Amino acid sequence: MLEKIFKLQEKGTTVKTEILAGVTTFLAMAYILAVNPAMLGETGMSVQGVFLATAISSAVATIIMGLIANYPVALSAGMGVNALFTYTICGTMGLSYKGALACVFVSGIIFVVISVTGLRRMIINAIPAQLKLAIGAGIGFFIAFIGLKNAGIIIASPATFVSLGDFTQPAVILAIFGILVTILLLSRKVPAAVFYGLLVTAVAGIIAGLCGIKGMPTLPNAVVSAEFDFSLVGVFASGMDELLSHPSCFVAIFSLLFVDFFDTAGTLVAVANRANLIDDKGELENIERALLADSIGTVFGSVMGTSTVTSFVESTSGVEVGGRTGLTALTTGILFLLSVFFSPLLAAVTSAVTAPALVVVGILMAQQLKGIDWDNFVYAASGFMTVLFMILAYSISDGIAIGFITYALTMVGVGKAKEVKPIVWVLVVFFVIFLVFLPK
């Protein structure tokens, strides 16, 4: 049956290899089960509720990806998009978390339509690849900044806006320790380094707390629990009225769609290349099915009560150990489903514990900068402004807007206005209206 569904022999793999790859992928991205509830919890959402929503939506979306597209790709609440949800849509724009979940739901529906109509190719081809790389890298810097701020390593300063925190504080010391450990593990190419870095940091913090040091993670009262928090399931519906009453809702929907759209495309290309899922024409096999599975994951995730569910680039870790089919994804999905019983472990997760994961994921995302042609001033200027304003404006959508406007104006300056695709000009007009007229 497995051979018929996943075509294991055709892909040159075995059941044992696929299961091992699925376990590897799960370990590589298991940190999201701790990081996402901690981040979305800042909006007022139930941390336990977000944990359950993250685990179940990850499981369902990943299993759908494996069965429909036969891709060794796992999905979960996307890093970067969850920051957009928390700090921009709920923070800067002022939507409630219910309204933000409604925006995620609508963006998922739109993504389903885009996936089945072929509009995806037109939009992807219209926007410069260099700008896509800058957006991905900028989100990486933004995530790292959030991790440093939440851990107290970077603090507000009336004189210089930001400065270093108090390095004598136990929580700050723990976060720095975790960052150094995780970087060391990654530099030695340890599989699932981000997850193990989070685990080591949590254990070190618990031990320090037992020794009487204040501000440390607490030892969980239990490891396994059958008590589930379904309080966030379906609450997106009560936020639908904000879509018409809040002036920034359309910008929020577009930002979610935009970030998810290109994050998914980039991830699928990266994984497909490594897994040899490219056909004779140089195109990705079953790409429409993969995008459809991804968009279904977003819709389902919003219904469960979490931010945008998207394909994870950590899936490449499973591919590296031989994962080639959807059986890898199926294995990962089952492990996510089993993880719902381990919510008590969240007691050991504090900002100091999650900071290393945020900083290191930021480093990995920032590596996209190497793909930008810095000798071309158009790309250098638009890329630089995208990254800079994401951090300084503390807004992913603001960074995207500034980057697009800079790109278009610089192309005019070098006499290449005709090379800017019409859809980019439409987006530029949209972003100008967003920056000038919509309240911040």
GROMACS .gro file of C-alpha atoms in nm:
model
  440
    1MET     CA    1   0.000   0.000   0.000
    2LEU     CA    2   0.281   0.242   0.092
    3GLU     CA    3   0.454   0.166  -0.238
    4LYS     CA    4   0.136   0.242  -0.431
    5ILE     CA    5   0.071   0.570  -0.250
    6PHE     CA    6   0.424   0.710  -0.227
    7LYS     CA    7   0.608   0.535  -0.517
    8LEU     CA    8   0.904   0.448  -0.297
    9GLN     CA    9   1.096   0.236  -0.550
   10GLU     CA   10   1.053   0.498  -0.823
   11LYS     CA   11   1.197   0.762  -0.590
   12GLY     CA   12   1.484   0.534  -0.484
   13THR     CA   13   1.397   0.513  -0.116
   14THR     CA   14   1.268   0.271   0.148
   15VAL     CA   15   1.014   0.276   0.431
   16LYS     CA   16   1.293   0.276   0.692
   17THR     CA   17   1.469   0.570   0.529
   18GLU     CA   18   1.148   0.769   0.497
   19ILE     CA   19   1.054   0.716   0.862
   20LEU     CA   20   1.401   0.817   0.976
   21ALA     CA   21   1.379   1.128   0.759
   22GLY     CA   22   1.039   1.212   0.906
   23VAL     CA   23   1.170   1.187   1.262
   24THR     CA   24   1.468   1.405   1.168
   25THR     CA   25   1.241   1.671   1.019
   26PHE     CA   26   1.021   1.672   1.329
   27LEU     CA   27   1.318   1.720   1.561
   28ALA     CA   28   1.450   2.000   1.340
   29MET     CA   29   1.128   2.199   1.367
   30ALA     CA   30   0.990   2.088   1.705
   31TYR     CA   31   1.107   2.420   1.853
   32ILE     CA   32   0.800   2.583   1.692
   33LEU     CA   33   0.581   2.407   1.950
   34ALA     CA   34   0.746   2.620   2.217
   35VAL     CA   35   0.826   2.938   2.026
   36ASN     CA   36   0.488   2.993   1.859
   37PRO     CA   37   0.275   2.977   2.177
   38ALA     CA   38   0.520   3.209   2.355
   39MET     CA   39   0.505   3.464   2.073
   40LEU     CA   40   0.130   3.454   2.002
   41GLY     CA   41   0.064   3.454   2.374
   42GLU     CA   42   0.175   3.819   2.376
   43THR     CA   43  -0.148   3.907   2.192
   44GLY     CA   44  -0.360   3.777   2.480
   45MET     CA   45  -0.418   3.434   2.328
   46SER     CA   46  -0.416   3.128   2.553
   47VAL     CA   47  -0.065   2.980   2.542
   48GLN     CA   48  -0.204   2.628   2.588
   49GLY     CA   49  -0.462   2.697   2.319
   50VAL     CA   50  -0.194   2.812   2.073
   51PHE     CA   51   0.014   2.503   2.155
   52LEU     CA   52  -0.277   2.274   2.070
   53ALA     CA   53  -0.362   2.470   1.755
   54THR     CA   54   0.001   2.465   1.642
   55ALA     CA   55   0.044   2.092   1.701
   56ILE     CA   56  -0.282   1.982   1.538
   57SER     CA   57  -0.265   2.219   1.239
   58SER     CA   58   0.098   2.117   1.179
   59ALA     CA   59  -0.003   1.752   1.186
   60VAL     CA   60  -0.300   1.790   0.953
   61ALA     CA   61  -0.125   2.020   0.703
   62THR     CA   62   0.187   1.801   0.691
   63ILE     CA   63  -0.015   1.481   0.641
   64ILE     CA   64  -0.214   1.650   0.362
   65MET     CA   65   0.113   1.758   0.196
   66GLY     CA   66   0.242   1.401   0.208
   67LEU     CA   67  -0.075   1.240   0.076
   68ILE     CA   68  -0.175   1.495  -0.189
   69ALA     CA   69   0.159   1.617  -0.325
   70ASN     CA   70   0.387   1.326  -0.220
   71TYR     CA   71   0.642   1.584  -0.100
   72PRO     CA   72   0.881   1.528   0.195
   73VAL     CA   73   0.777   1.870   0.325
   74ALA     CA   74   0.645   1.946   0.674
   75LEU     CA   75   0.438   2.250   0.766
   76SER     CA   76   0.375   2.450   1.081
   77ALA     CA   77   0.310   2.805   1.199
   78GLY     CA   78   0.567   3.001   1.002
   79MET     CA   79   0.846   3.192   1.171
   80GLY     CA   80   0.828   3.549   1.049
   81VAL     CA   81   0.459   3.527   0.975
   82ASN     CA   82   0.389   3.472   1.345
   83ALA     CA   83   0.597   3.782   1.418
   84LEU     CA   84   0.393   3.971   1.159
   85PHE     CA   85   0.076   3.845   1.329
   86THR     CA   86   0.187   3.943   1.680
   87TYR     CA   87   0.392   4.259   1.649
   88THR     CA   88   0.255   4.422   1.335
   89ILE     CA   89  -0.108   4.317   1.289
   90CYS     CA   90  -0.202   4.297   1.657
   91GLY     CA   91   0.063   4.539   1.782
   92THR     CA   92   0.116   4.820   1.533
   93MET     CA   93  -0.211   4.793   1.340
   94GLY     CA   94  -0.418   4.734   1.653
   95LEU     CA   95  -0.635   4.441   1.547
   96SER     CA   96  -0.745   4.196   1.814
   97TYR     CA   97  -0.609   3.844   1.789
   98LYS     CA   98  -0.955   3.736   1.675
   99GLY     CA   99  -0.943   3.990   1.393
  100ALA     CA  100  -0.590   3.879   1.306
  101LEU     CA  101  -0.704   3.515   1.286
  102ALA     CA  102  -0.985   3.629   1.055
  103CYS     CA  103  -0.721   3.792   0.834
  104VAL     CA  104  -0.524   3.467   0.830
  105PHE     CA  105  -0.839   3.278   0.731
  106VAL     CA  106  -0.916   3.515   0.441
  107SER     CA  107  -0.553   3.513   0.323
  108GLY     CA  108  -0.566   3.133   0.322
  109ILE     CA  109  -0.882   3.130   0.112
  110ILE     CA  110  -0.721   3.371  -0.135
  111PHE     CA  111  -0.412   3.152  -0.145
  112VAL     CA  112  -0.631   2.851  -0.229
  113VAL     CA  113  -0.778   3.045  -0.522
  114ILE     CA  114  -0.436   3.159  -0.638
  115SER     CA  115  -0.305   2.805  -0.616
  116VAL     CA  116  -0.575   2.651  -0.834
  117THR     CA  117  -0.601   2.926  -1.096
  118GLY     CA  118  -0.236   2.958  -1.200
  119LEU     CA  119  -0.221   3.322  -1.092
  120ARG     CA  120   0.071   3.218  -0.872
  121ARG     CA  121   0.312   3.194  -1.165
  122MET     CA  122   0.221   3.538  -1.295
  123ILE     CA  123   0.278   3.709  -0.961
  124ILE     CA  124   0.600   3.524  -0.883
  125ASN     CA  125   0.744   3.606  -1.224
  126ALA     CA  126   0.650   3.974  -1.190
  127ILE     CA  127   0.834   4.045  -0.866
  128PRO     CA  128   1.215   4.054  -0.879
  129ALA     CA  129   1.387   3.757  -0.720
  130GLN     CA  130   1.631   3.995  -0.549
  131LEU     CA  131   1.347   4.163  -0.364
  132LYS     CA  132   1.212   3.827  -0.251
  133LEU     CA  133   1.552   3.742  -0.104
  134ALA     CA  134   1.570   4.075   0.077
  135ILE     CA  135   1.225   4.024   0.230
  136GLY     CA  136   1.320   3.679   0.358
  137ALA     CA  137   1.647   3.807   0.503
  138GLY     CA  138   1.476   4.110   0.656
  139ILE     CA  139   1.229   3.889   0.836
  140GLY     CA  140   1.526   3.696   0.972
  141PHE     CA  141   1.678   4.013   1.121
  142PHE     CA  142   1.337   4.110   1.260
  143ILE     CA  143   1.291   3.772   1.430
  144ALA     CA  144   1.641   3.786   1.581
  145PHE     CA  145   1.575   4.137   1.712
  146ILE     CA  146   1.255   4.016   1.878
  147GLY     CA  147   1.444   3.731   2.045
  148LEU     CA  148   1.713   3.964   2.177
  149LYS     CA  149   1.453   4.214   2.302
  150ASN     CA  150   1.233   3.959   2.473
  151ALA     CA  151   1.532   3.809   2.652
  152GLY     CA  152   1.650   4.148   2.778
  153ILE     CA  153   1.976   4.137   2.582
  154ILE     CA  154   1.859   4.448   2.394
  155ILE     CA  155   1.656   4.707   2.585
  156ALA     CA  156   1.498   5.047   2.522
  157SER     CA  157   1.712   5.355   2.584
  158PRO     CA  158   1.593   5.719   2.601
  159ALA     CA  159   1.929   5.836   2.471
  160THR     CA  160   2.002   5.592   2.189
  161PHE     CA  161   1.660   5.425   2.142
  162VAL     CA  162   1.813   5.080   2.202
  163SER     CA  163   2.115   4.956   2.396
  164LEU     CA  164   2.254   4.644   2.560
  165GLY     CA  165   2.071   4.510   2.863
  166ASP     CA  166   2.204   4.416   3.205
  167PHE     CA  167   2.434   4.121   3.149
  168THR     CA  168   2.433   4.041   3.521
  169GLN     CA  169   2.067   3.939   3.512
  170PRO     CA  170   2.024   3.558   3.531
  171ALA     CA  171   1.767   3.545   3.247
  172VAL     CA  172   1.998   3.743   3.018
  173ILE     CA  173   2.290   3.515   3.103
  174LEU     CA  174   2.076   3.209   3.029
  175ALA     CA  175   1.970   3.350   2.691
  176ILE     CA  176   2.330   3.430   2.592
  177PHE     CA  177   2.435   3.080   2.701
  178GLY     CA  178   2.160   2.931   2.485
  179ILE     CA  179   2.255   3.140   2.182
  180LEU     CA  180   2.620   3.035   2.207
  181VAL     CA  181   2.528   2.667   2.252
  182THR     CA  182   2.289   2.670   1.955
  183ILE     CA  183   2.538   2.847   1.731
  184LEU     CA  184   2.803   2.592   1.830
  185LEU     CA  185   2.570   2.303   1.750
  186LEU     CA  186   2.481   2.453   1.412
  187SER     CA  187   2.842   2.524   1.326
  188ARG     CA  188   2.918   2.157   1.388
  189LYS     CA  189   2.623   2.063   1.163
  190VAL     CA  190   2.438   1.877   1.439
  191PRO     CA  191   2.096   1.761   1.310
  192ALA     CA  192   1.804   1.943   1.478
  193ALA     CA  193   2.052   2.190   1.631
  194VAL     CA  194   1.785   2.454   1.697
  195PHE     CA  195   1.568   2.206   1.889
  196TYR     CA  196   1.858   2.071   2.091
  197GLY     CA  197   1.978   2.424   2.166
  198LEU     CA  198   1.634   2.507   2.305
  199LEU     CA  199   1.634   2.184   2.507
  200VAL     CA  200   1.981   2.246   2.657
  201THR     CA  201   1.887   2.604   2.747
  202ALA     CA  202   1.566   2.492   2.920
  203VAL     CA  203   1.742   2.219   3.118
  204ALA     CA  204   2.021   2.458   3.223
  205GLY     CA  205   1.760   2.712   3.334
  206ILE     CA  206   1.564   2.455   3.534
  207ILE     CA  207   1.880   2.340   3.712
  208ALA     CA  208   1.970   2.703   3.791
  209GLY     CA  209   1.618   2.760   3.925
  210LEU     CA  210   1.642   2.454   4.150
  211CYS     CA  211   1.966   2.603   4.285
  212GLY     CA  212   1.775   2.911   4.396
  213ILE     CA  213   1.844   3.151   4.108
  214LYS     CA  214   1.541   3.371   4.037
  215GLY     CA  215   1.379   3.430   3.699
  216MET     CA  216   1.457   3.082   3.567
  217PRO     CA  217   1.227   2.832   3.389
  218THR     CA  218   1.027   2.613   3.626
  219LEU     CA  219   1.020   2.237   3.636
  220PRO     CA  220   0.697   2.106   3.477
  221ASN     CA  221   0.449   1.941   3.713
  222ALA     CA  222   0.406   1.662   3.459
  223VAL     CA  223   0.536   1.547   3.123
  224VAL     CA  224   0.218   1.409   2.967
  225SER     CA  225  -0.133   1.551   2.989
  226ALA     CA  226  -0.467   1.460   2.833
  227GLU     CA  227  -0.620   1.800   2.914
  228PHE     CA  228  -0.661   2.003   2.595
  229ASP     CA  229  -0.738   2.373   2.553
  230PHE     CA  230  -0.978   2.416   2.259
  231SER     CA  231  -1.064   2.777   2.351
  232LEU     CA  232  -0.920   2.919   2.027
  233VAL     CA  233  -1.095   2.683   1.787
  234GLY     CA  234  -1.332   2.882   1.566
  235VAL     CA  235  -1.272   3.221   1.733
  236PHE     CA  236  -1.163   3.363   1.396
  237ALA     CA  237  -1.534   3.387   1.309
  238SER     CA  238  -1.597   3.642   1.585
  239GLY     CA  239  -1.319   3.856   1.439
  240MET     CA  240  -1.468   3.876   1.090
  241ASP     CA  241  -1.648   4.202   1.170
  242GLU     CA  242  -1.308   4.371   1.208
  243LEU     CA  243  -1.236   4.305   0.841
  244LEU     CA  244  -1.483   4.577   0.744
  245SER     CA  245  -1.445   4.811   1.040
  246HIS     CA  246  -1.068   4.824   1.083
  247PRO     CA  247  -0.877   5.046   0.833
  248SER     CA  248  -0.565   4.826   0.828
  249CYS     CA  249  -0.730   4.488   0.776
  250PHE     CA  250  -0.674   4.478   0.401
  251VAL     CA  251  -0.307   4.566   0.446
  252ALA     CA  252  -0.286   4.289   0.705
  253ILE     CA  253  -0.442   4.035   0.469
  254PHE     CA  254  -0.212   4.137   0.186
  255SER     CA  255   0.096   4.122   0.409
  256LEU     CA  256   0.005   3.773   0.532
  257LEU     CA  257  -0.064   3.656   0.179
  258PHE     CA  258   0.253   3.813   0.042
  259VAL     CA  259   0.488   3.674   0.306
  260ASP     CA  260   0.331   3.328   0.297
  261PHE     CA  261   0.319   3.328  -0.082
  262PHE     CA  262   0.690   3.379  -0.136
  263ASP     CA  263   0.806   3.197   0.174
  264THR     CA  264   0.622   2.889   0.050
  265ALA     CA  265   0.753   2.921  -0.303
  266GLY     CA  266   1.112   2.960  -0.183
  267THR     CA  267   1.086   2.667   0.057
  268LEU     CA  268   0.930   2.432  -0.197
  269VAL     CA  269   1.194   2.518  -0.455
  270ALA     CA  270   1.473   2.459  -0.203
  271VAL     CA  271   1.335   2.125  -0.087
  272ALA     CA  272   1.243   2.007  -0.436
  273ASN     CA  273   1.592   2.078  -0.564
  274ARG     CA  274   1.750   1.876  -0.285
  275ALA     CA  275   1.500   1.591  -0.318
  276ASN     CA  276   1.533   1.577  -0.697
  277LEU     CA  277   1.166   1.661  -0.752
  278ILE     CA  278   1.234   1.860  -1.070
  279ASP     CA  279   1.091   1.729  -1.398
  280ASP     CA  280   1.251   1.728  -1.744
  281LYS     CA  281   1.128   2.083  -1.809
  282GLY     CA  282   1.300   2.212  -1.499
  283GLU     CA  283   0.970   2.263  -1.317
  284LEU     CA  284   0.868   2.130  -0.977
  285GLU     CA  285   0.666   1.810  -0.982
  286ASN     CA  286   0.312   1.840  -0.844
  287ILE     CA  287   0.378   2.202  -0.749
  288GLU     CA  288   0.010   2.297  -0.771
  289ARG     CA  289  -0.080   2.018  -0.531
  290ALA     CA  290   0.195   2.123  -0.293
  291LEU     CA  291   0.075   2.485  -0.295
  292LEU     CA  292  -0.283   2.370  -0.246
  293ALA     CA  293  -0.180   2.162   0.056
  294ASP     CA  294   0.004   2.461   0.196
  295SER     CA  295  -0.294   2.692   0.153
  296ILE     CA  296  -0.531   2.438   0.308
  297GLY     CA  297  -0.295   2.431   0.604
  298THR     CA  298  -0.328   2.808   0.646
  299VAL     CA  299  -0.709   2.792   0.642
  300PHE     CA  300  -0.718   2.500   0.885
  301GLY     CA  301  -0.463   2.666   1.114
  302SER     CA  302  -0.668   2.984   1.139
  303VAL     CA  303  -0.976   2.779   1.229
  304MET     CA  304  -0.779   2.598   1.500
  305GLY     CA  305  -0.642   2.928   1.634
  306THR     CA  306  -0.288   2.989   1.511
  307SER     CA  307  -0.106   3.216   1.269
  308THR     CA  308  -0.029   3.122   0.909
  309VAL     CA  309   0.074   2.759   0.858
  310THR     CA  310   0.337   2.729   0.589
  311SER     CA  311   0.604   2.496   0.449
  312PHE     CA  312   0.918   2.476   0.665
  313VAL     CA  313   1.265   2.497   0.516
  314GLU     CA  314   1.375   2.267   0.801
  315SER     CA  315   1.225   1.993   0.585
  316THR     CA  316   1.561   1.988   0.408
  317SER     CA  317   1.706   1.819   0.718
  318GLY     CA  318   1.491   1.514   0.646
  319VAL     CA  319   1.578   1.527   0.279
  320GLU     CA  320   1.948   1.521   0.370
  321VAL     CA  321   1.905   1.182   0.540
  322GLY     CA  322   1.721   1.036   0.241
  323GLY     CA  323   1.360   1.156   0.256
  324ARG     CA  324   1.214   1.165  -0.094
  325THR     CA  325   0.839   1.109  -0.066
  326GLY     CA  326   0.528   1.201   0.125
  327LEU     CA  327   0.592   0.916   0.368
  328THR     CA  328   0.851   1.144   0.529
  329ALA     CA  329   0.582   1.410   0.574
  330LEU     CA  330   0.331   1.154   0.700
  331THR     CA  331   0.577   1.044   0.969
  332THR     CA  332   0.642   1.402   1.077
  333GLY     CA  333   0.270   1.474   1.085
  334ILE     CA  334   0.201   1.178   1.312
  335LEU     CA  335   0.473   1.295   1.553
  336PHE     CA  336   0.315   1.643   1.562
  337LEU     CA  337  -0.018   1.479   1.644
  338LEU     CA  338   0.138   1.285   1.932
  339SER     CA  339   0.300   1.603   2.066
  340VAL     CA  340  -0.040   1.736   2.182
  341PHE     CA  341   0.001   1.523   2.493
  342PHE     CA  342   0.318   1.705   2.602
  343SER     CA  343   0.182   2.056   2.670
  344PRO     CA  344   0.299   2.058   3.038
  345LEU     CA  345   0.654   2.097   2.911
  346LEU     CA  346   0.569   2.456   2.814
  347ALA     CA  347   0.623   2.551   3.180
  348ALA     CA  348   0.995   2.528   3.110
  349VAL     CA  349   0.974   2.766   2.813
  350THR     CA  350   1.049   3.133   2.886
  351SER     CA  351   1.169   3.422   2.671
  352ALA     CA  352   1.526   3.336   2.766
  353VAL     CA  353   1.472   2.979   2.642
  354THR     CA  354   1.312   3.076   2.309
  355ALA     CA  355   1.557   3.360   2.235
  356PRO     CA  356   1.831   3.128   2.103
  357ALA     CA  357   1.588   2.969   1.857
  358LEU     CA  358   1.471   3.310   1.732
  359VAL     CA  359   1.825   3.445   1.693
  360VAL     CA  360   1.959   3.136   1.516
  361VAL     CA  361   1.657   3.107   1.283
  362GLY     CA  362   1.722   3.475   1.205
  363ILE     CA  363   2.081   3.392   1.113
  364LEU     CA  364   1.967   3.114   0.881
  365MET     CA  365   1.712   3.338   0.711
  366ALA     CA  366   1.961   3.623   0.676
  367GLN     CA  367   2.184   3.399   0.466
  368GLN     CA  368   1.953   3.482   0.175
  369LEU     CA  369   2.138   3.813   0.148
  370LYS     CA  370   2.417   3.632  -0.035
  371GLY     CA  371   2.185   3.595  -0.334
  372ILE     CA  372   2.146   3.971  -0.380
  373ASP     CA  373   2.359   4.138  -0.647
  374TRP     CA  374   2.511   4.411  -0.430
  375ASP     CA  375   2.702   4.551  -0.729
  376ASN     CA  376   2.368   4.647  -0.884
  377PHE     CA  377   2.256   4.962  -0.704
  378VAL     CA  378   1.886   4.899  -0.776
  379TYR     CA  379   1.894   4.571  -0.590
  380ALA     CA  380   2.136   4.697  -0.327
  381ALA     CA  381   1.919   4.999  -0.243
  382SER     CA  382   1.585   4.819  -0.240
  383GLY     CA  383   1.723   4.523  -0.049
  384PHE     CA  384   1.897   4.740   0.210
  385MET     CA  385   1.590   4.956   0.267
  386THR     CA  386   1.367   4.649   0.304
  387VAL     CA  387   1.585   4.500   0.576
  388LEU     CA  388   1.655   4.832   0.751
  389PHE     CA  389   1.294   4.944   0.779
  390MET     CA  390   1.165   4.605   0.895
  391ILE     CA  391   1.390   4.641   1.198
  392LEU     CA  392   1.373   5.016   1.265
  393ALA     CA  393   0.999   5.050   1.196
  394TYR     CA  394   0.941   4.725   1.388
  395SER     CA  395   0.712   4.615   1.107
  396ILE     CA  396   0.747   4.352   0.837
  397SER     CA  397   0.480   4.512   0.619
  398ASP     CA  398   0.646   4.855   0.644
  399GLY     CA  399   0.974   4.701   0.532
  400ILE     CA  400   0.808   4.533   0.235
  401ALA     CA  401   0.638   4.860   0.139
  402ILE     CA  402   0.958   5.066   0.157
  403GLY     CA  403   1.146   4.801  -0.040
  404PHE     CA  404   0.895   4.799  -0.325
  405ILE     CA  405   0.881   5.178  -0.347
  406THR     CA  406   1.261   5.204  -0.345
  407TYR     CA  407   1.290   4.943  -0.618
  408ALA     CA  408   1.042   5.116  -0.848
  409LEU     CA  409   1.188   5.465  -0.798
  410THR     CA  410   1.545   5.344  -0.844
  411MET     CA  411   1.448   5.168  -1.166
  412VAL     CA  412   1.307   5.500  -1.287
  413GLY     CA  413   1.631   5.669  -1.186
  414VAL     CA  414   1.845   5.434  -1.395
  415GLY     CA  415   1.613   5.465  -1.694
  416LYS     CA  416   1.459   5.119  -1.669
  417ALA     CA  417   1.103   5.211  -1.574
  418LYS     CA  418   0.965   5.006  -1.863
  419GLU     CA  419   1.122   4.693  -1.715
  420VAL     CA  420   0.911   4.722  -1.399
  421LYS     CA  421   0.615   4.485  -1.436
  422PRO     CA  422   0.267   4.644  -1.423
  423ILE     CA  423   0.170   4.443  -1.117
  424VAL     CA  424   0.469   4.592  -0.930
  425TRP     CA  425   0.342   4.943  -1.007
  426VAL     CA  426   0.001   4.844  -0.874
  427LEU     CA  427   0.165   4.723  -0.554
  428VAL     CA  428   0.370   5.044  -0.527
  429VAL     CA  429   0.056   5.258  -0.544
  430PHE     CA  430  -0.103   5.033  -0.284
  431PHE     CA  431   0.197   5.068  -0.052
  432VAL     CA  432   0.211   5.448  -0.088
  433ILE     CA  433  -0.152   5.469   0.017
  434PHE     CA  434  -0.077   5.233   0.303
  435LEU     CA  435   0.219   5.436   0.433
  436VAL     CA  436   0.068   5.783   0.387
  437PHE     CA  437  -0.300   5.753   0.463
  438LEU     CA  438  -0.356   5.456   0.692
  439PRO     CA  439  -0.309   5.521   1.064
  440LYS     CA  440  -0.015   5.359   1.244
   0.00000   0.00000   0.00000
